[in-house]
Amino acid sequence: MNMMRDDSLPRAFAQVRTRSLQLAEGLSDEDCVAQSMPDASPMKWHLAHTTWFFETFILEPREANFAPFHPAFRVFFNSYYNGVGNKHPRAQRGLLTRPGMSVVRDYRANVDRRIADLLAGGIDETLATLIELGLQHEQQHQELMLTDVKHLLAQNPLYPAYATDAMAPSAPAEPLAWLDFEGGLAEAGYGGKGFCFDNELPRHRTYVAPFALASRLVTNGEYRAFIEAGGYRDPALWLAEGWDRVNSGEITQPLYWVEQADGWYEFTLHGLQPLDDERPVTHVSMYEADAFARWSGARLPTEFEWEFAARQACLGSGPAHHPDAASGAGLQQMFGACWQWTSSSYAPYPGFAPAPGAIGEYNGKFMINQYVLRGSSCATPGGHARPSYRNFFPTGARWQFSGIRLAR
C-alpha cells in the first residue's frame, strides 16, 4: 500500500478545523444553540456534525480499539441515511441544548488528536481521499455557518451584528453591458487535476447555442426599481408557484430588506445598514430572479451557458461578510459575490454514478426538486470557486447569498 510522506494534508486538516472554531468566536452559547428555521442549523450542530464525519467515516473503520467519544453523538449529529444509523430530526436540532458548547469543543479536540495520530502513522490514497472529502465538506459547512447565523440574528429586533468591523462603503457599480458568446460544442464538468465533487462529473460534451450574458450581477438599485414598478403585483412576471408565494405574503422583497420611514435598509452580517444601490441584490429566490429577468426583457442563463462563459472569468476576491459592487471590465462577479440562479434543474450528468455506501449520498440524493446555482459567494471558502462547481437549492430558498445574472 503506497504511503504518502507529504505533510500538507495534516496542515490542511489543522487549518480547516481551526477556521471553523474561529467562525464561532464572538458568539454566545445561546447564539450557538438556537435554530431559526428547519433549513438552518445551529452553529453548535455544524461544529459537531463536521467532527462526526471524521469520527464515523475515518476513525471508526481505521482506528485500533475504536470507541466513540459519546455513543449518542452518532444519532445527534448524523445527517446521512444509508448504513449509518438513526438521525435526530433536522427541524429539532435547536432543541439539543445538551451537550453544551464546551463538550462540543472537547469532542472536536478529541477527534482532531486522534486524526492527527492516524495521519502520523502514514497516509494511503484511500485515507487521503476521505480526509480531503471531509475537509471539503467542512468548508461547505463553514459557508452554512455564516448564512445560518445571519438568518438567526435577523430574527432579533435589535438586528445584532455578527462582524465587529465596520462595513466599508462601496464604489459605484460598473454600467451593465452585454457580452456575446458564440457557443458551440463545449465540454462541461470538471476536467482538471485534484479534488472535485461527484456532481461535477463525468465531464461530457454539450451544445451551447449563441447567447449573451450580463457583465455583472443585478444591483440593489435595479431591483428596487423592479419593486417600485409593481414587480410584486404583476402575475404575468411570475412562475405559478412563485405567484402563490407572493399572494400568500411569503415573498414581498428580498429576504433581508427592511423598509423604514426614511427608506430601505438591509440586514447584513455587519448589522442593519442603509440599502446600498450599488451592491448586488442578494438573498432572492429563484422565483424572484426569474420574475426580475422577465421584467427586464431577459432570462436566467442555463448552467451550461454560465459555465461556458465562466471559463473566461477570474476567480475574484477572497471571503467577505457581504458582496461588494462590481468593478473592472469584462465579465465581473462570476465568483466571490453571490451564487447565481440558473434556469437548469439539478439533475445528474450523463453517466453519473454515486459512490457506494453513505459517502455516495453526498450529492446524488438531492437530485430532485432543486435548481442549480453557479459561481460562489462572499461567504464561500477559498478553493470552492471553479467553473464546474454545482450548487443547488429549492426554488424558494433565500437564506443563502443568491443573486441574479441576466442572459438573453
Tab-separated table of C-alpha atoms in Angstrom, residues 26-268:
chain	number	residue	atom	x	y	z
A	26	GLY	CA	-17.722	36.199	19.481
A	27	LEU	CA	-20.956	34.209	19.616
A	28	SER	CA	-22.596	33.377	22.919
A	29	ASP	CA	-23.542	29.831	23.816
A	30	GLU	CA	-27.162	30.915	23.265
A	31	ASP	CA	-26.263	32.089	19.744
A	32	CYS	CA	-24.721	28.699	19.026
A	33	VAL	CA	-27.666	26.525	20.070
A	34	ALA	CA	-30.645	28.380	18.534
A	35	GLN	CA	-32.182	27.242	15.232
A	36	SER	CA	-34.097	29.900	13.285
A	37	MET	CA	-35.781	27.567	10.766
A	38	PRO	CA	-35.624	23.898	9.681
A	39	ASP	CA	-33.292	24.658	6.754
A	40	ALA	CA	-30.743	26.344	9.021
A	41	SER	CA	-28.716	24.523	11.673
A	42	PRO	CA	-27.263	25.841	14.927
A	43	MET	CA	-23.580	26.739	14.992
A	44	LYS	CA	-23.065	24.031	17.628
A	45	TRP	CA	-24.560	21.388	15.334
A	46	HIS	CA	-22.298	22.397	12.427
A	47	LEU	CA	-19.220	22.147	14.669
A	48	ALA	CA	-20.274	18.735	15.948
A	49	HIS	CA	-21.539	17.297	12.637
A	50	THR	CA	-18.297	18.044	10.786
A	51	THR	CA	-16.478	16.271	13.629
A	52	TRP	CA	-18.908	13.345	13.456
A	53	PHE	CA	-17.947	12.965	9.772
A	54	PHE	CA	-14.286	12.331	10.621
A	55	GLU	CA	-15.112	10.085	13.579
A	56	THR	CA	-17.645	7.981	11.648
A	57	PHE	CA	-16.090	7.631	8.202
A	58	ILE	CA	-12.387	7.691	9.086
A	59	LEU	CA	-11.712	6.767	12.711
A	60	GLU	CA	-14.329	4.053	13.138
A	61	PRO	CA	-13.100	1.777	10.307
A	62	ARG	CA	-9.390	2.502	10.848
A	63	GLU	CA	-8.627	3.181	14.484
A	64	ALA	CA	-7.497	0.255	16.631
A	65	ASN	CA	-9.903	-0.377	19.517
A	66	PHE	CA	-12.198	2.362	18.256
A	67	ALA	CA	-14.631	3.816	20.782
A	68	PRO	CA	-16.870	6.808	20.011
A	69	PHE	CA	-16.382	9.986	22.013
A	70	HIS	CA	-20.049	9.682	23.031
A	71	PRO	CA	-22.390	6.963	21.689
A	72	ALA	CA	-25.364	9.372	21.444
A	73	PHE	CA	-23.450	11.669	19.096
A	74	ARG	CA	-23.827	9.054	16.366
A	75	VAL	CA	-27.541	9.924	16.291
A	76	PHE	CA	-27.441	13.583	17.363
A	77	PHE	CA	-25.052	14.727	14.639
A	78	ASN	CA	-25.761	12.298	11.812
A	79	SER	CA	-27.364	13.637	8.623
A	80	TYR	CA	-26.927	10.546	6.443
A	81	TYR	CA	-29.419	7.809	5.664
A	82	ASN	CA	-27.609	4.822	4.231
A	83	GLY	CA	-25.991	2.411	6.663
A	84	VAL	CA	-25.040	4.969	9.328
A	85	GLY	CA	-27.978	4.680	11.707
A	86	ASN	CA	-30.729	6.846	13.087
A	87	LYS	CA	-30.796	10.644	12.919
A	88	HIS	CA	-32.112	13.328	15.205
A	89	PRO	CA	-34.874	15.217	13.297
A	90	ARG	CA	-33.402	18.084	11.308
A	91	ALA	CA	-36.048	20.590	12.398
A	92	GLN	CA	-35.297	19.818	16.068
A	93	ARG	CA	-31.546	20.407	16.066
A	94	GLY	CA	-32.077	23.604	18.033
A	95	LEU	CA	-33.655	21.600	20.876
A	96	LEU	CA	-30.352	19.885	21.613
A	97	THR	CA	-29.393	22.242	24.433
A	98	ARG	CA	-27.152	19.458	25.702
A	99	PRO	CA	-24.352	18.648	25.107
A	100	GLY	CA	-23.166	22.206	25.694
A	101	MET	CA	-20.646	24.086	23.587
A	102	SER	CA	-17.801	23.166	25.938
A	103	VAL	CA	-18.483	19.477	25.318
A	104	VAL	CA	-18.639	20.018	21.554
A	105	ARG	CA	-15.266	21.775	21.708
A	106	ASP	CA	-13.902	18.820	23.692
A	107	TYR	CA	-15.365	16.483	21.040
A	108	ARG	CA	-13.579	18.388	18.281
A	109	ALA	CA	-10.286	18.386	20.174
A	110	ASN	CA	-10.559	14.656	20.874
A	111	VAL	CA	-11.260	13.713	17.265
A	112	ASP	CA	-8.613	16.135	15.962
A	113	ARG	CA	-5.987	14.499	18.144
A	114	ARG	CA	-6.990	11.009	17.031
A	115	ILE	CA	-6.989	12.008	13.352
A	116	ALA	CA	-3.528	13.553	13.797
A	117	ASP	CA	-2.286	10.296	15.332
A	118	LEU	CA	-3.794	8.336	12.443
A	119	LEU	CA	-2.148	10.571	9.851
A	120	ALA	CA	1.189	10.340	11.633
A	121	GLY	CA	1.138	6.600	11.017
A	122	GLY	CA	1.150	7.060	7.243
A	123	ILE	CA	-1.361	8.188	4.645
A	124	ASP	CA	-2.522	5.823	1.944
A	125	GLU	CA	-4.514	7.005	-1.051
A	126	THR	CA	-7.902	5.945	0.336
A	127	LEU	CA	-7.280	7.755	3.628
A	128	ALA	CA	-6.104	10.874	1.816
A	129	THR	CA	-9.236	10.864	-0.350
A	130	LEU	CA	-11.535	10.581	2.669
A	131	ILE	CA	-9.699	13.274	4.632
A	132	GLU	CA	-9.904	15.629	1.668
A	133	LEU	CA	-13.623	14.959	1.242
A	134	GLY	CA	-14.102	15.623	4.953
A	135	LEU	CA	-12.260	18.933	4.687
A	136	GLN	CA	-14.229	19.997	1.620
A	137	HIS	CA	-17.402	19.004	3.482
A	138	GLU	CA	-16.385	21.086	6.490
A	139	GLN	CA	-15.645	24.093	4.292
A	140	GLN	CA	-19.134	23.813	2.823
A	141	HIS	CA	-20.435	23.901	6.377
A	142	GLN	CA	-18.301	26.965	7.095
A	143	GLU	CA	-20.320	28.832	4.486
A	144	LEU	CA	-23.512	27.497	6.049
A	145	MET	CA	-22.317	28.626	9.475
A	146	LEU	CA	-22.269	32.219	8.229
A	147	THR	CA	-25.558	32.105	6.344
A	148	ASP	CA	-27.325	30.240	9.160
A	149	VAL	CA	-26.137	32.599	11.888
A	150	LYS	CA	-27.128	35.547	9.684
A	151	HIS	CA	-30.658	34.181	9.431
A	152	LEU	CA	-30.718	33.640	13.179
A	153	LEU	CA	-29.566	37.157	14.061
A	154	ALA	CA	-32.024	38.647	11.563
A	155	GLN	CA	-34.889	37.345	13.693
A	156	ASN	CA	-33.775	39.598	16.552
A	157	PRO	CA	-35.465	43.051	16.524
A	158	LEU	CA	-32.173	44.532	17.760
A	159	TYR	CA	-30.527	43.449	14.461
A	160	PRO	CA	-27.251	42.464	16.175
A	161	ALA	CA	-24.088	42.364	14.085
A	162	TYR	CA	-22.002	39.221	13.694
A	163	ALA	CA	-18.973	41.056	12.286
A	164	THR	CA	-17.206	43.536	14.548
A	165	ASP	CA	-15.559	45.539	11.752
A	166	ALA	CA	-17.380	48.366	10.003
A	167	MET	CA	-18.889	47.773	6.573
A	168	ALA	CA	-16.868	49.856	4.139
A	169	PRO	CA	-18.768	51.965	1.576
A	170	SER	CA	-18.812	50.562	-1.941
A	171	ALA	CA	-17.733	52.290	-5.110
A	172	PRO	CA	-20.287	52.862	-7.897
A	173	ALA	CA	-21.066	49.696	-9.840
A	174	GLU	CA	-19.878	49.488	-13.411
A	175	PRO	CA	-22.623	50.010	-16.021
A	176	LEU	CA	-24.238	46.754	-17.134
A	177	ALA	CA	-23.066	45.594	-20.552
A	178	TRP	CA	-23.989	42.594	-22.666
A	179	LEU	CA	-21.210	40.196	-23.629
A	180	ASP	CA	-21.790	37.911	-26.608
A	181	PHE	CA	-20.658	34.282	-26.740
A	182	GLU	CA	-20.674	32.208	-29.910
A	183	GLY	CA	-21.322	28.951	-28.084
A	184	GLY	CA	-20.850	25.684	-29.920
A	185	LEU	CA	-19.943	22.185	-28.822
A	186	ALA	CA	-18.493	22.584	-25.343
A	187	GLU	CA	-17.031	20.491	-22.560
A	188	ALA	CA	-18.978	20.650	-19.294
A	189	GLY	CA	-17.951	19.312	-15.912
A	190	TYR	CA	-14.673	19.096	-14.059
A	191	GLY	CA	-11.661	18.376	-16.206
A	192	GLY	CA	-8.722	19.338	-14.050
A	193	LYS	CA	-6.475	17.600	-11.562
A	194	GLY	CA	-7.238	17.492	-7.875
A	195	PHE	CA	-10.477	17.427	-5.933
A	196	CYS	CA	-13.983	17.877	-7.284
A	197	PHE	CA	-17.407	16.776	-6.054
A	198	ASP	CA	-19.138	13.835	-7.678
A	199	ASN	CA	-21.906	16.011	-9.159
A	200	GLU	CA	-19.310	17.792	-11.320
A	201	LEU	CA	-18.653	14.509	-13.143
A	202	PRO	CA	-18.447	12.968	-15.598
A	203	ARG	CA	-17.101	15.610	-17.923
A	204	HIS	CA	-19.131	15.495	-21.096
A	205	ARG	CA	-19.909	17.409	-24.255
A	206	THR	CA	-22.965	19.586	-24.653
A	207	TYR	CA	-24.120	22.037	-27.298
A	208	VAL	CA	-24.461	25.680	-26.273
A	209	ALA	CA	-26.334	27.952	-28.694
A	210	PRO	CA	-25.078	31.532	-29.161
A	211	PHE	CA	-26.060	33.691	-26.183
A	212	ALA	CA	-25.304	36.922	-24.344
A	213	LEU	CA	-24.554	37.308	-20.645
A	214	ALA	CA	-24.754	40.411	-18.476
A	215	SER	CA	-21.331	41.702	-17.485
A	216	ARG	CA	-22.243	41.903	-13.786
A	217	LEU	CA	-24.910	40.948	-11.270
A	218	VAL	CA	-28.163	42.866	-10.825
A	219	THR	CA	-27.765	45.627	-8.231
A	220	ASN	CA	-29.942	46.603	-5.281
A	221	GLY	CA	-30.866	49.801	-7.111
A	222	GLU	CA	-32.022	47.920	-10.191
A	223	TYR	CA	-34.036	45.519	-8.082
A	224	ARG	CA	-35.565	48.376	-6.099
A	225	ALA	CA	-36.767	49.821	-9.423
A	226	PHE	CA	-38.456	46.473	-10.127
A	227	ILE	CA	-40.289	46.675	-6.788
A	228	GLU	CA	-41.312	50.305	-7.325
A	229	ALA	CA	-42.599	49.466	-10.817
A	230	GLY	CA	-45.004	46.934	-9.290
A	231	GLY	CA	-42.969	43.814	-9.965
A	232	TYR	CA	-44.514	42.032	-6.981
A	233	ARG	CA	-48.019	42.923	-8.174
A	234	ASP	CA	-47.859	41.664	-11.771
A	235	PRO	CA	-48.764	37.953	-12.151
A	236	ALA	CA	-47.517	37.941	-15.751
A	237	LEU	CA	-43.927	38.083	-14.455
A	238	TRP	CA	-44.110	35.144	-12.093
A	239	LEU	CA	-43.972	31.383	-12.287
A	240	ALA	CA	-47.165	29.935	-10.804
A	241	GLU	CA	-45.627	28.687	-7.561
A	242	GLY	CA	-43.808	31.966	-7.081
A	243	TRP	CA	-47.025	33.948	-7.593
A	244	ASP	CA	-48.723	31.741	-4.981
A	245	ARG	CA	-45.993	32.716	-2.528
A	246	VAL	CA	-46.372	36.381	-3.396
A	247	ASN	CA	-50.137	36.180	-2.828
A	248	SER	CA	-49.640	34.415	0.497
A	249	GLY	CA	-47.407	37.246	1.678
A	250	GLU	CA	-44.368	34.978	1.940
A	251	ILE	CA	-42.408	36.979	-0.653
A	252	THR	CA	-42.629	40.777	-0.638
A	253	GLN	CA	-38.995	41.863	-1.127
A	254	PRO	CA	-35.519	40.301	-0.827
A	255	LEU	CA	-35.167	38.386	2.407
A	256	TYR	CA	-33.196	40.878	4.474
A	257	TRP	CA	-34.607	44.142	3.151
A	258	VAL	CA	-36.336	46.274	5.775
A	259	GLU	CA	-38.439	49.301	4.797
A	260	GLN	CA	-38.448	52.080	7.373
A	261	ALA	CA	-39.828	55.623	7.384
A	262	ASP	CA	-36.623	57.059	5.914
A	263	GLY	CA	-36.132	54.401	3.229
A	264	TRP	CA	-34.829	50.895	2.637
A	265	TYR	CA	-32.323	49.123	4.852
A	266	GLU	CA	-30.659	45.713	4.547
A	267	PHE	CA	-29.712	43.374	7.354
A	268	THR	CA	-26.135	42.160	6.901
